[in-house]
Amino acid sequence: MTNCFDRLTGVGNRIALQQCMTGWIEEAKAFAIVFIDIDSFAYFNDRYGHDQGDILLGQLAVLILQQLPAEAQLFRTGGDEFLVLLPNTPLADAMTFGDRIRMAIAQHCCHFPMQRLEFAPDGRSKEIEFLPTASCSVGLYPEHGQDWMSLMQAVDEAMYKHRTQFGRNQVAVVEG
C-alpha cells in the first residue's frame, strides 16, 4: 500500500488528495478547494537552509490544521504548497476561509534558532524571525473542473494570473 501522508508535515500527500477528490467526484459531492502557496519560500530556503524550511512547513501545517472546519481536509501537494478540501462549501465561504488562512499565516511570526554563521553584534548567535505570507486561490467542483486534475490546474492558473497582476498575499478565485 502506498503511503498517503507527507512525512514532513503529517498531513495527506498528493496521492491522498487525488484519492479523496476522485472519491468525492464519483459520489457527486460538491466541494470547494483552497490552494495555498507560501510566498517567498524559495528565498527563505536559500537564505536559511532547507532544515529551517522544513521546520517552517511543519509550523504552517499545524497553523492551517488549527483553522480547518470539522469536515475539511488538508494536504501538502508539494514544496511549499498546501490544498484544503471543503465539502459542501459555497464560493463565498471558501473565499472567507482562504482569507482567514492567509491572515493567520501573515500574523504567525516564526522563530528559529540560527544554525549558520550569523551573529548578533554582541557575538552571540541570533534567532531568525520570519513573517511568512501566503497566496491562495479558490475553486469549486463541479463548476471549475470535472476531475481532480482540471480542478488543480484551474486553481494553479488562477493563483499565477492573480499574483502576476495584483501581487502576493491575496486570495484569487477561478474565473468562469
PDB file of C-alpha atoms in Angstrom:
ATOM      1  CA  MET A   1       0.000   0.000   0.000  1.00  0.00           C
ATOM      2  CA  THR A   2       1.301   3.429  -0.929  1.00  0.00           C
ATOM      3  CA  ASN A   3       1.957   5.860   1.917  1.00  0.00           C
ATOM      4  CA  CYS A   4      -0.593   8.664   1.667  1.00  0.00           C
ATOM      5  CA  PHE A   5       0.889  11.007   4.261  1.00  0.00           C
ATOM      6  CA  ASP A   6       3.553  13.633   3.883  1.00  0.00           C
ATOM      7  CA  ARG A   7       6.454  12.602   6.134  1.00  0.00           C
ATOM      8  CA  LEU A   8       7.458  16.177   6.879  1.00  0.00           C
ATOM      9  CA  THR A   9       4.090  17.619   7.954  1.00  0.00           C
ATOM     10  CA  GLY A  10       1.979  14.546   8.719  1.00  0.00           C
ATOM     11  CA  VAL A  11      -0.889  15.755   6.510  1.00  0.00           C
ATOM     12  CA  GLY A  12      -2.180  13.943   3.440  1.00  0.00           C
ATOM     13  CA  ASN A  13       0.065  13.991   0.382  1.00  0.00           C
ATOM     14  CA  ARG A  14      -0.756  14.376  -3.317  1.00  0.00           C
ATOM     15  CA  ILE A  15      -1.711  10.691  -3.623  1.00  0.00           C
ATOM     16  CA  ALA A  16      -4.206  11.052  -0.766  1.00  0.00           C
ATOM     17  CA  LEU A  17      -5.549  14.254  -2.339  1.00  0.00           C
ATOM     18  CA  GLN A  18      -6.122  12.544  -5.671  1.00  0.00           C
ATOM     19  CA  GLN A  19      -7.880   9.624  -3.985  1.00  0.00           C
ATOM     20  CA  CYS A  20     -10.083  11.901  -1.880  1.00  0.00           C
ATOM     21  CA  MET A  21     -11.050  14.193  -4.759  1.00  0.00           C
ATOM     22  CA  THR A  22     -11.715  11.261  -7.086  1.00  0.00           C
ATOM     23  CA  GLY A  23     -13.917   9.629  -4.442  1.00  0.00           C
ATOM     24  CA  TRP A  24     -15.890  12.802  -3.823  1.00  0.00           C
ATOM     25  CA  ILE A  25     -16.325  13.348  -7.569  1.00  0.00           C
ATOM     26  CA  GLU A  26     -17.582   9.770  -8.026  1.00  0.00           C
ATOM     27  CA  GLU A  27     -20.098  10.434  -5.228  1.00  0.00           C
ATOM     28  CA  ALA A  28     -21.093  13.695  -6.986  1.00  0.00           C
ATOM     29  CA  LYS A  29     -20.229  15.526  -3.765  1.00  0.00           C
ATOM     30  CA  ALA A  30     -19.925  19.293  -4.237  1.00  0.00           C
ATOM     31  CA  PHE A  31     -16.819  20.808  -2.663  1.00  0.00           C
ATOM     32  CA  ALA A  32     -14.509  23.790  -2.678  1.00  0.00           C
ATOM     33  CA  ILE A  33     -10.738  23.665  -2.950  1.00  0.00           C
ATOM     34  CA  VAL A  34      -8.437  26.256  -1.448  1.00  0.00           C
ATOM     35  CA  PHE A  35      -4.910  26.194  -2.844  1.00  0.00           C
ATOM     36  CA  ILE A  36      -2.281  27.730  -0.531  1.00  0.00           C
ATOM     37  CA  ASP A  37       1.193  28.719  -1.730  1.00  0.00           C
ATOM     38  CA  ILE A  38       3.711  30.061   0.786  1.00  0.00           C
ATOM     39  CA  ASP A  39       5.136  33.299  -0.624  1.00  0.00           C
ATOM     40  CA  SER A  40       8.924  33.660  -0.979  1.00  0.00           C
ATOM     41  CA  PHE A  41       9.588  30.170   0.376  1.00  0.00           C
ATOM     42  CA  ALA A  42      12.442  29.560  -2.079  1.00  0.00           C
ATOM     43  CA  TYR A  43      14.135  32.719  -0.786  1.00  0.00           C
ATOM     44  CA  PHE A  44      13.707  31.501   2.799  1.00  0.00           C
ATOM     45  CA  ASN A  45      15.236  28.107   1.914  1.00  0.00           C
ATOM     46  CA  ASP A  46      18.132  29.744   0.070  1.00  0.00           C
ATOM     47  CA  ARG A  47      18.836  32.173   2.896  1.00  0.00           C
ATOM     48  CA  TYR A  48      18.373  29.950   5.950  1.00  0.00           C
ATOM     49  CA  GLY A  49      18.675  26.405   4.636  1.00  0.00           C
ATOM     50  CA  HIS A  50      16.352  23.518   3.918  1.00  0.00           C
ATOM     51  CA  ASP A  51      16.304  22.310   7.525  1.00  0.00           C
ATOM     52  CA  GLN A  52      14.821  25.643   8.607  1.00  0.00           C
ATOM     53  CA  GLY A  53      12.427  25.481   5.642  1.00  0.00           C
ATOM     54  CA  ASP A  54      11.238  22.073   6.821  1.00  0.00           C
ATOM     55  CA  ILE A  55      10.595  23.484  10.292  1.00  0.00           C
ATOM     56  CA  LEU A  56       8.636  26.368   8.767  1.00  0.00           C
ATOM     57  CA  LEU A  57       6.483  24.000   6.681  1.00  0.00           C
ATOM     58  CA  GLY A  58       5.719  21.926   9.772  1.00  0.00           C
ATOM     59  CA  GLN A  59       4.709  25.023  11.737  1.00  0.00           C
ATOM     60  CA  LEU A  60       2.487  26.265   8.926  1.00  0.00           C
ATOM     61  CA  ALA A  61       0.804  22.862   8.515  1.00  0.00           C
ATOM     62  CA  VAL A  62      -0.128  22.935  12.218  1.00  0.00           C
ATOM     63  CA  LEU A  63      -1.378  26.510  11.873  1.00  0.00           C
ATOM     64  CA  ILE A  64      -3.573  25.611   8.879  1.00  0.00           C
ATOM     65  CA  LEU A  65      -4.898  22.481  10.635  1.00  0.00           C
ATOM     66  CA  GLN A  66      -5.998  24.667  13.556  1.00  0.00           C
ATOM     67  CA  GLN A  67      -8.131  26.753  11.171  1.00  0.00           C
ATOM     68  CA  LEU A  68      -9.921  23.832   9.473  1.00  0.00           C
ATOM     69  CA  PRO A  69     -13.661  23.335   9.816  1.00  0.00           C
ATOM     70  CA  ALA A  70     -14.741  19.890  11.076  1.00  0.00           C
ATOM     71  CA  GLU A  71     -15.135  18.105   7.722  1.00  0.00           C
ATOM     72  CA  ALA A  72     -12.301  19.812   5.847  1.00  0.00           C
ATOM     73  CA  GLN A  73      -9.107  18.007   4.879  1.00  0.00           C
ATOM     74  CA  LEU A  74      -5.575  19.356   4.437  1.00  0.00           C
ATOM     75  CA  PHE A  75      -2.970  18.041   2.002  1.00  0.00           C
ATOM     76  CA  ARG A  76       0.585  19.047   1.134  1.00  0.00           C
ATOM     77  CA  THR A  77       0.770  18.881  -2.643  1.00  0.00           C
ATOM     78  CA  GLY A  78       4.496  19.584  -2.921  1.00  0.00           C
ATOM     79  CA  GLY A  79       7.228  22.002  -1.930  1.00  0.00           C
ATOM     80  CA  ASP A  80       5.547  24.982  -0.302  1.00  0.00           C
ATOM     81  CA  GLU A  81       2.016  24.200  -1.487  1.00  0.00           C
ATOM     82  CA  PHE A  82      -0.967  23.003   0.506  1.00  0.00           C
ATOM     83  CA  LEU A  83      -4.553  22.352  -0.515  1.00  0.00           C
ATOM     84  CA  VAL A  84      -7.704  22.252   1.596  1.00  0.00           C
ATOM     85  CA  LEU A  85     -10.866  20.418   0.558  1.00  0.00           C
ATOM     86  CA  LEU A  86     -14.065  21.907   1.969  1.00  0.00           C
ATOM     87  CA  PRO A  87     -17.128  19.680   1.413  1.00  0.00           C
ATOM     88  CA  ASN A  88     -20.446  21.339   0.519  1.00  0.00           C
ATOM     89  CA  THR A  89     -18.984  24.829   0.755  1.00  0.00           C
ATOM     90  CA  PRO A  90     -20.230  27.757  -1.341  1.00  0.00           C
ATOM     91  CA  LEU A  91     -17.731  30.021  -3.089  1.00  0.00           C
ATOM     92  CA  ALA A  92     -18.199  32.960  -0.691  1.00  0.00           C
ATOM     93  CA  ASP A  93     -17.474  30.744   2.334  1.00  0.00           C
ATOM     94  CA  ALA A  94     -14.429  29.216   0.633  1.00  0.00           C
ATOM     95  CA  MET A  95     -13.111  32.714  -0.134  1.00  0.00           C
ATOM     96  CA  THR A  96     -13.639  33.721   3.503  1.00  0.00           C
ATOM     97  CA  PHE A  97     -11.780  30.598   4.618  1.00  0.00           C
ATOM     98  CA  GLY A  98      -8.912  31.341   2.211  1.00  0.00           C
ATOM     99  CA  ASP A  99      -8.652  34.860   3.571  1.00  0.00           C
ATOM    100  CA  ARG A 100      -8.705  33.566   7.154  1.00  0.00           C
ATOM    101  CA  ILE A 101      -5.821  31.186   6.342  1.00  0.00           C
ATOM    102  CA  ARG A 102      -3.899  33.952   4.596  1.00  0.00           C
ATOM    103  CA  MET A 103      -4.302  36.297   7.568  1.00  0.00           C
ATOM    104  CA  ALA A 104      -3.430  33.599  10.132  1.00  0.00           C
ATOM    105  CA  ILE A 105      -0.205  32.849   8.268  1.00  0.00           C
ATOM    106  CA  ALA A 106       0.651  36.558   7.945  1.00  0.00           C
ATOM    107  CA  GLN A 107       0.168  37.029  11.705  1.00  0.00           C
ATOM    108  CA  HIS A 108       2.265  33.992  12.611  1.00  0.00           C
ATOM    109  CA  CYS A 109       5.794  35.006  13.481  1.00  0.00           C
ATOM    110  CA  CYS A 110       8.122  32.033  13.110  1.00  0.00           C
ATOM    111  CA  HIS A 111      11.215  31.840  15.297  1.00  0.00           C
ATOM    112  CA  PHE A 112      14.155  29.592  14.519  1.00  0.00           C
ATOM    113  CA  PRO A 113      17.433  29.153  16.350  1.00  0.00           C
ATOM    114  CA  MET A 114      20.157  30.203  13.939  1.00  0.00           C
ATOM    115  CA  GLN A 115      22.418  27.355  12.915  1.00  0.00           C
ATOM    116  CA  ARG A 116      24.511  29.273  10.407  1.00  0.00           C
ATOM    117  CA  LEU A 117      27.392  31.644  10.964  1.00  0.00           C
ATOM    118  CA  GLU A 118      25.334  34.756  11.557  1.00  0.00           C
ATOM    119  CA  PHE A 119      25.799  36.534  14.862  1.00  0.00           C
ATOM    120  CA  ALA A 120      24.340  39.456  16.719  1.00  0.00           C
ATOM    121  CA  PRO A 121      26.630  42.479  17.314  1.00  0.00           C
ATOM    122  CA  ASP A 122      27.427  41.198  20.818  1.00  0.00           C
ATOM    123  CA  GLY A 123      28.860  37.972  19.348  1.00  0.00           C
ATOM    124  CA  ARG A 124      26.056  35.668  20.448  1.00  0.00           C
ATOM    125  CA  SER A 125      24.189  33.592  17.916  1.00  0.00           C
ATOM    126  CA  LYS A 126      20.862  35.084  16.994  1.00  0.00           C
ATOM    127  CA  GLU A 127      17.433  33.755  16.255  1.00  0.00           C
ATOM    128  CA  ILE A 128      15.704  34.074  12.888  1.00  0.00           C
ATOM    129  CA  GLU A 129      12.402  35.910  12.964  1.00  0.00           C
ATOM    130  CA  PHE A 130      10.376  35.419   9.814  1.00  0.00           C
ATOM    131  CA  LEU A 131       6.888  36.666   8.963  1.00  0.00           C
ATOM    132  CA  PRO A 132       5.554  34.403   6.211  1.00  0.00           C
ATOM    133  CA  THR A 133       2.710  35.268   3.868  1.00  0.00           C
ATOM    134  CA  ALA A 134       0.625  33.083   1.602  1.00  0.00           C
ATOM    135  CA  SER A 135      -1.266  33.443  -1.639  1.00  0.00           C
ATOM    136  CA  CYS A 136      -4.462  31.421  -2.017  1.00  0.00           C
ATOM    137  CA  SER A 137      -6.830  30.551  -4.809  1.00  0.00           C
ATOM    138  CA  VAL A 138     -10.304  29.084  -4.594  1.00  0.00           C
ATOM    139  CA  GLY A 139     -12.267  26.842  -6.942  1.00  0.00           C
ATOM    140  CA  LEU A 140     -15.408  24.701  -6.856  1.00  0.00           C
ATOM    141  CA  TYR A 141     -16.385  21.250  -8.052  1.00  0.00           C
ATOM    142  CA  PRO A 142     -18.144  20.855 -10.430  1.00  0.00           C
ATOM    143  CA  GLU A 143     -18.193  24.499 -11.559  1.00  0.00           C
ATOM    144  CA  HIS A 144     -14.447  24.886 -12.199  1.00  0.00           C
ATOM    145  CA  GLY A 145     -13.402  21.391 -13.226  1.00  0.00           C
ATOM    146  CA  GLN A 146     -14.840  17.950 -13.847  1.00  0.00           C
ATOM    147  CA  ASP A 147     -11.941  15.901 -12.470  1.00  0.00           C
ATOM    148  CA  TRP A 148      -9.198  16.323  -9.897  1.00  0.00           C
ATOM    149  CA  MET A 149      -6.535  17.302 -12.436  1.00  0.00           C
ATOM    150  CA  SER A 150      -8.615  20.017 -14.133  1.00  0.00           C
ATOM    151  CA  LEU A 151      -9.514  21.484 -10.723  1.00  0.00           C
ATOM    152  CA  MET A 152      -5.865  21.530  -9.672  1.00  0.00           C
ATOM    153  CA  GLN A 153      -4.900  23.205 -12.936  1.00  0.00           C
ATOM    154  CA  ALA A 154      -7.692  25.782 -12.565  1.00  0.00           C
ATOM    155  CA  VAL A 155      -6.657  26.907  -9.061  1.00  0.00           C
ATOM    156  CA  ASP A 156      -2.977  26.921 -10.020  1.00  0.00           C
ATOM    157  CA  GLU A 157      -3.635  29.101 -13.083  1.00  0.00           C
ATOM    158  CA  ALA A 158      -5.914  31.434 -11.102  1.00  0.00           C
ATOM    159  CA  MET A 159      -3.213  31.968  -8.485  1.00  0.00           C
ATOM    160  CA  TYR A 160      -0.475  32.555 -11.050  1.00  0.00           C
ATOM    161  CA  LYS A 161      -2.597  35.038 -13.007  1.00  0.00           C
ATOM    162  CA  HIS A 162      -3.740  36.891  -9.883  1.00  0.00           C
ATOM    163  CA  ARG A 163      -0.231  37.035  -8.402  1.00  0.00           C
ATOM    164  CA  THR A 164       1.193  38.383 -11.650  1.00  0.00           C
ATOM    165  CA  GLN A 165      -1.472  41.061 -11.865  1.00  0.00           C
ATOM    166  CA  PHE A 166      -2.023  42.019  -8.206  1.00  0.00           C
ATOM    167  CA  GLY A 167       0.907  40.666  -6.175  1.00  0.00           C
ATOM    168  CA  ARG A 168       1.273  38.221  -3.310  1.00  0.00           C
ATOM    169  CA  ASN A 169      -0.608  37.633  -0.053  1.00  0.00           C
ATOM    170  CA  GLN A 170      -4.081  37.664  -1.605  1.00  0.00           C
ATOM    171  CA  VAL A 171      -6.935  35.293  -2.439  1.00  0.00           C
ATOM    172  CA  ALA A 172      -7.764  34.598  -6.092  1.00  0.00           C
ATOM    173  CA  VAL A 173     -10.876  32.917  -7.475  1.00  0.00           C
ATOM    174  CA  VAL A 174     -11.074  30.666 -10.518  1.00  0.00           C
ATOM    175  CA  GLU A 175     -12.900  32.517 -13.284  1.00  0.00           C
ATOM    176  CA  GLY A 176     -15.846  31.019 -15.113  1.00  0.00           C
TER     177      GLY A 176
END
